């Protein structure tokens, strides 16, 4: 059809048809450009009596959708258009992507982290010297004195991997085993020997050796002497690359009043190790108590009196740590003393402590005794 409508301005197209759109409040308008003959279909929002297309207002009669006036509002020259597709979709106009450039944020220089100096046990250097010279070590000391932690500290300093095993009550806990399906199940000892057989130095730590069965210790003795071990899956030779450390609460003398489950170690076993007495460290105690000298001296008095009177009680680092934390949290010192220090002791045993100091910890203990 001919475009017999009023045109204002530089209108460069004619309207071919206007139809209702499936989209609510919109119409589909098809136009043809006069110079090129290219046709485009647009889906435009319908305003009161007109739509906007190619910078022009196109006025039409809503009853029969016939246009009667086209008025240019702004120029659209230079915009790229895409010709009609079969489904009559709205053509896309190519636009440049605007990239927002943000100014670099000025960050405050980070303060260097303060290095936390690790407190070392008084026997640290002696143990380290033995390990560097491939001398097996047996640490004899009370429970909770930090034997495991100290040996791991030394391994880290030397750059050696650390392997740990608790008391061995069954042989397979050391050797590993092959199941019915033929699969080998390894142990920490196997992993240590495997890595050492590849030429790397490692530390193998057997805790509570005086609670392990004799058959296991015989096997361990042989491996230390020979530099290899026969596992169910085959032999591993490691020479002096496995550095053995064992620990116990007794010096191989068997059970006593405090450690009733300990066994007597034979001289063949003890002869293989350098025996180092490993007691509680005052350096570590001061560190974990935030240099609370009063508390450390109080705990030392408790230990001495318990030893002198044959009281079965352990006042370890854990005791100091718990009391320090509870006191800092604001708990009444008397209650903290009950649950962190004299825990597990009956009334009669608590009353046997006759310490006469004047620190707040002595006073708290006296209050606990009065309440018994």
CSV table of N, CA and C in Angstrom, one decimal, residues 280-369:
chain,number,residue,atom,x,y,z
A,280,UNK,N,58.7,-32.2,83.6
A,280,UNK,CA,58.0,-31.0,83.2
A,280,UNK,C,59.0,-29.8,83.1
A,281,UNK,N,58.8,-28.9,82.1
A,281,UNK,CA,59.7,-27.8,81.8
A,281,UNK,C,59.1,-26.5,82.4
A,282,UNK,N,59.9,-25.9,83.2
A,282,UNK,CA,59.5,-24.6,83.8
A,282,UNK,C,59.3,-23.5,82.7
A,283,UNK,N,60.2,-23.6,81.7
A,283,UNK,CA,60.0,-22.7,80.6
A,283,UNK,C,58.7,-22.8,79.9
A,284,UNK,N,58.2,-24.0,79.7
A,284,UNK,CA,56.9,-24.2,79.0
A,284,UNK,C,55.8,-23.8,79.9
A,285,UNK,N,55.9,-24.1,81.2
A,285,UNK,CA,54.9,-23.8,82.2
A,285,UNK,C,54.7,-22.3,82.3
A,286,UNK,N,55.8,-21.5,82.3
A,286,UNK,CA,55.7,-20.1,82.4
A,286,UNK,C,55.0,-19.5,81.1
A,287,UNK,N,55.4,-20.2,80.0
A,287,UNK,CA,54.8,-19.7,78.7
A,287,UNK,C,53.3,-19.9,78.6
A,288,UNK,N,52.8,-21.1,79.0
A,288,UNK,CA,51.4,-21.4,78.9
A,288,UNK,C,50.6,-20.7,80.0
A,289,UNK,N,51.2,-20.3,81.0
A,289,UNK,CA,50.5,-19.5,82.1
A,289,UNK,C,50.6,-18.0,82.0
A,290,UNK,N,51.2,-17.6,80.8
A,290,UNK,CA,51.4,-16.1,80.6
A,290,UNK,C,52.3,-15.6,81.7
A,291,UNK,N,53.4,-16.3,82.0
A,291,UNK,CA,54.4,-15.9,83.0
A,291,UNK,C,53.8,-15.7,84.4
A,292,UNK,N,52.8,-16.5,84.7
A,292,UNK,CA,52.2,-16.5,86.1
A,292,UNK,C,53.1,-17.3,87.0
A,293,UNK,N,54.1,-16.7,87.6
A,293,UNK,CA,55.0,-17.3,88.5
A,293,UNK,C,54.3,-17.9,89.7
A,294,UNK,N,53.3,-17.2,90.3
A,294,UNK,CA,52.6,-17.7,91.4
A,294,UNK,C,51.9,-19.0,91.1
A,295,UNK,N,51.3,-19.1,90.0
A,295,UNK,CA,50.6,-20.4,89.6
A,295,UNK,C,51.6,-21.5,89.4
A,296,UNK,N,52.7,-21.2,88.7
A,296,UNK,CA,53.7,-22.3,88.4
A,296,UNK,C,54.3,-22.8,89.7
A,297,UNK,N,54.6,-21.9,90.6
A,297,UNK,CA,55.2,-22.4,91.9
A,297,UNK,C,54.2,-23.1,92.7
A,298,UNK,N,52.9,-22.7,92.6
A,298,UNK,CA,51.9,-23.5,93.4
A,298,UNK,C,51.7,-24.9,92.8
A,299,UNK,N,51.8,-25.1,91.5
A,299,UNK,CA,51.7,-26.4,90.9
A,299,UNK,C,52.9,-27.2,91.3
A,300,UNK,N,54.1,-26.6,91.3
A,300,UNK,CA,55.3,-27.4,91.7
A,300,UNK,C,55.1,-27.9,93.2
A,301,UNK,N,54.6,-27.0,94.0
A,301,UNK,CA,54.4,-27.5,95.4
A,301,UNK,C,53.4,-28.6,95.5
A,302,UNK,N,52.4,-28.6,94.7
A,302,UNK,CA,51.4,-29.7,94.7
A,302,UNK,C,52.1,-31.0,94.3
A,303,UNK,N,52.9,-30.9,93.2
A,303,UNK,CA,53.5,-32.1,92.7
A,303,UNK,C,54.5,-32.7,93.8
A,304,UNK,N,55.2,-31.8,94.4
A,304,UNK,CA,56.2,-32.3,95.4
A,304,UNK,C,55.5,-32.9,96.6
A,305,UNK,N,54.4,-32.3,97.0
A,305,UNK,CA,53.6,-32.9,98.2
A,305,UNK,C,53.0,-34.2,97.8
A,306,UNK,N,52.4,-34.3,96.6
A,306,UNK,CA,51.8,-35.5,96.1
A,306,UNK,C,52.8,-36.6,96.1
A,307,UNK,N,54.1,-36.3,95.6
A,307,UNK,CA,55.1,-37.3,95.5
A,307,UNK,C,55.5,-37.8,96.9
A,308,UNK,N,55.7,-36.8,97.8
A,308,UNK,CA,56.1,-37.1,99.2
A,308,UNK,C,55.1,-37.9,100.0
A,309,UNK,N,53.8,-37.7,99.7
A,309,UNK,CA,52.8,-38.4,100.5
A,309,UNK,C,52.2,-39.6,99.7
A,310,UNK,N,52.7,-39.8,98.5
A,310,UNK,CA,52.3,-41.0,97.8
A,310,UNK,C,50.9,-40.8,97.2
A,311,UNK,N,50.5,-39.6,96.9
A,311,UNK,CA,49.2,-39.4,96.4
A,311,UNK,C,49.2,-39.6,94.9
A,312,UNK,N,48.2,-40.4,94.4
A,312,UNK,CA,48.2,-40.7,93.0
A,312,UNK,C,47.4,-39.5,92.3
A,313,UNK,N,48.2,-38.6,91.8
A,313,UNK,CA,47.6,-37.4,91.1
A,313,UNK,C,48.7,-36.9,90.1
A,314,UNK,N,48.2,-36.3,89.0
A,314,UNK,CA,49.0,-35.8,88.0
A,314,UNK,C,48.7,-34.3,87.8
A,315,UNK,N,49.6,-33.4,88.0
A,315,UNK,CA,49.4,-32.0,87.8
A,315,UNK,C,50.3,-31.6,86.6
A,316,UNK,N,49.8,-31.7,85.4
A,316,UNK,CA,50.5,-31.5,84.2
A,316,UNK,C,50.3,-30.1,83.6
A,317,UNK,N,50.9,-29.9,82.4
A,317,UNK,CA,50.6,-28.7,81.7
A,317,UNK,C,49.2,-28.4,81.5
A,318,UNK,N,48.4,-29.5,81.3
A,318,UNK,CA,47.0,-29.3,81.0
A,318,UNK,C,46.3,-28.7,82.2
A,319,UNK,N,46.7,-29.0,83.3
A,319,UNK,CA,46.2,-28.4,84.6
A,319,UNK,C,46.4,-26.9,84.6
A,320,UNK,N,47.6,-26.5,84.3
A,320,UNK,CA,48.0,-25.1,84.2
A,320,UNK,C,47.2,-24.4,83.2
A,321,UNK,N,47.1,-25.0,82.0
A,321,UNK,CA,46.4,-24.4,80.9
A,321,UNK,C,44.9,-24.1,81.2
A,322,UNK,N,44.3,-25.2,81.8
A,322,UNK,CA,42.8,-25.0,82.1
A,322,UNK,C,42.6,-24.0,83.2
A,323,UNK,N,43.4,-24.0,84.2
A,323,UNK,CA,43.3,-23.0,85.3
A,323,UNK,C,43.5,-21.6,84.8
A,324,UNK,N,44.4,-21.4,83.9
A,324,UNK,CA,44.7,-20.1,83.3
A,324,UNK,C,43.5,-19.6,82.5
A,325,UNK,N,42.9,-20.4,81.7
A,325,UNK,CA,41.8,-20.1,80.9
A,325,UNK,C,40.6,-19.8,81.7
A,326,UNK,N,40.3,-20.6,82.7
A,326,UNK,CA,39.1,-20.4,83.5
A,326,UNK,C,39.2,-19.1,84.4
A,327,UNK,N,40.4,-18.9,84.9
A,327,UNK,CA,40.6,-17.7,85.7
A,327,UNK,C,40.4,-16.4,84.8
A,328,UNK,N,40.9,-16.5,83.6
A,328,UNK,CA,40.8,-15.4,82.6
A,328,UNK,C,39.4,-15.1,82.3
A,329,UNK,N,38.6,-16.2,82.2
A,329,UNK,CA,37.1,-16.0,81.8
A,329,UNK,C,36.3,-15.4,83.0
A,330,UNK,N,36.9,-15.3,84.2
A,330,UNK,CA,36.2,-14.7,85.3
A,330,UNK,C,35.6,-15.7,86.2
A,331,UNK,N,35.8,-17.0,86.0
A,331,UNK,CA,35.3,-18.0,86.9
A,331,UNK,C,35.9,-17.9,88.3
A,332,UNK,N,35.1,-18.1,89.3
A,332,UNK,CA,35.6,-18.0,90.7
A,332,UNK,C,36.7,-19.0,90.9
A,333,UNK,N,37.8,-18.6,91.5
A,333,UNK,CA,39.0,-19.4,91.6
A,333,UNK,C,38.8,-20.7,92.3
A,334,UNK,N,37.9,-20.7,93.3
A,334,UNK,CA,37.6,-21.9,94.1
A,334,UNK,C,37.0,-23.0,93.1
A,335,UNK,N,36.1,-22.5,92.3
A,335,UNK,CA,35.4,-23.5,91.4
A,335,UNK,C,36.4,-24.0,90.3
A,336,UNK,N,37.2,-23.1,89.8
A,336,UNK,CA,38.2,-23.5,88.8
A,336,UNK,C,39.2,-24.5,89.4
A,337,UNK,N,39.6,-24.3,90.7
A,337,UNK,CA,40.5,-25.2,91.4
A,337,UNK,C,39.9,-26.6,91.4
A,338,UNK,N,38.6,-26.7,91.7
A,338,UNK,CA,37.9,-28.0,91.8
A,338,UNK,C,37.9,-28.7,90.5
A,339,UNK,N,37.6,-28.1,89.4
A,339,UNK,CA,37.4,-28.8,88.1
A,339,UNK,C,38.7,-28.9,87.3
A,340,UNK,N,39.7,-28.1,87.6
A,340,UNK,CA,41.0,-28.2,86.8
A,340,UNK,C,42.2,-28.7,87.6
A,341,UNK,N,42.2,-28.7,88.9
A,341,UNK,CA,43.4,-29.0,89.6
A,341,UNK,C,43.2,-30.3,90.5
A,342,UNK,N,42.2,-30.3,91.4
A,342,UNK,CA,42.0,-31.4,92.3
A,342,UNK,C,40.9,-32.3,91.7
A,343,UNK,N,40.7,-32.3,90.5
A,343,UNK,CA,39.6,-33.1,89.8
A,343,UNK,C,40.0,-34.6,90.0
A,344,UNK,N,38.9,-35.3,90.4
A,344,UNK,CA,39.1,-36.8,90.5
A,344,UNK,C,39.6,-37.2,91.9
A,345,UNK,N,40.0,-36.3,92.7
A,345,UNK,CA,40.5,-36.6,94.1
A,345,UNK,C,39.4,-36.6,95.1
A,346,UNK,N,39.3,-37.6,96.0
A,346,UNK,CA,38.3,-37.6,97.0
A,346,UNK,C,38.6,-36.6,98.1
A,347,UNK,N,37.6,-36.4,99.0
A,347,UNK,CA,37.7,-35.4,100.0
A,347,UNK,C,38.9,-35.7,101.0
A,348,UNK,N,39.1,-36.9,101.3
A,348,UNK,CA,40.2,-37.2,102.3
A,348,UNK,C,41.5,-36.9,101.6
A,349,UNK,N,41.7,-37.2,100.4
A,349,UNK,CA,42.9,-37.0,99.7
A,349,UNK,C,43.2,-35.5,99.6
A,350,UNK,N,42.2,-34.7,99.2
A,350,UNK,CA,42.3,-33.3,99.1
A,350,UNK,C,42.8,-32.7,100.5
A,351,UNK,N,42.2,-33.2,101.5
A,351,UNK,CA,42.6,-32.7,102.9
A,351,UNK,C,44.0,-33.0,103.3
A,352,UNK,N,44.6,-33.9,102.6
A,352,UNK,CA,46.0,-34.3,103.0
A,352,UNK,C,47.0,-33.2,102.6
A,353,UNK,N,46.6,-32.4,101.6
A,353,UNK,CA,47.5,-31.3,101.2
A,353,UNK,C,47.6,-30.3,102.3
A,354,UNK,N,48.8,-30.0,102.8
A,354,UNK,CA,49.0,-29.1,103.9
A,354,UNK,C,49.9,-27.9,103.6
A,355,UNK,N,49.8,-27.5,102.3
A,355,UNK,CA,50.6,-26.3,101.9
A,355,UNK,C,50.2,-25.1,102.6
A,356,UNK,N,51.2,-24.3,103.0
A,356,UNK,CA,50.9,-23.1,103.8
A,356,UNK,C,51.2,-21.8,103.1
A,357,UNK,N,51.3,-21.7,101.8
A,357,UNK,CA,51.6,-20.5,101.1
A,357,UNK,C,50.5,-19.5,101.2
A,358,UNK,N,50.7,-18.3,100.8
A,358,UNK,CA,49.8,-17.2,100.9
A,358,UNK,C,49.3,-16.6,99.6
A,359,UNK,N,49.6,-17.3,98.5
A,359,UNK,CA,49.1,-16.8,97.2
A,359,UNK,C,47.6,-17.1,97.1
A,360,UNK,N,46.9,-16.5,96.1
A,360,UNK,CA,45.5,-16.7,95.9
A,360,UNK,C,45.2,-18.1,95.6
A,361,UNK,N,46.1,-18.9,95.0
A,361,UNK,CA,45.9,-20.3,94.7
A,361,UNK,C,45.9,-21.1,96.0
A,362,UNK,N,46.8,-20.8,96.9
A,362,UNK,CA,46.8,-21.5,98.2
A,362,UNK,C,45.5,-21.2,98.9
A,363,UNK,N,45.0,-19.9,98.9
A,363,UNK,CA,43.7,-19.6,99.5
A,363,UNK,C,42.5,-20.3,98.9
A,364,UNK,N,42.6,-20.4,97.5
A,364,UNK,CA,41.5,-21.1,96.9
A,364,UNK,C,41.5,-22.6,97.2
A,365,UNK,N,42.7,-23.2,97.4
A,365,UNK,CA,42.7,-24.6,97.8
A,365,UNK,C,42.2,-24.8,99.2
A,366,UNK,N,42.5,-23.8,100.1
A,366,UNK,CA,42.0,-23.9,101.5
A,366,UNK,C,40.4,-23.8,101.5
A,367,UNK,N,39.9,-23.0,100.6
A,367,UNK,CA,38.4,-22.9,100.5
A,367,UNK,C,37.8,-24.2,100.0
A,368,UNK,N,38.5,-24.8,99.0
A,368,UNK,CA,38.0,-26.1,98.5
A,368,UNK,C,38.0,-27.1,99.7
A,369,UNK,N,39.1,-27.1,100.5
A,369,UNK,CA,39.2,-28.1,101.6
A,369,UNK,C,38.1,-27.8,102.6
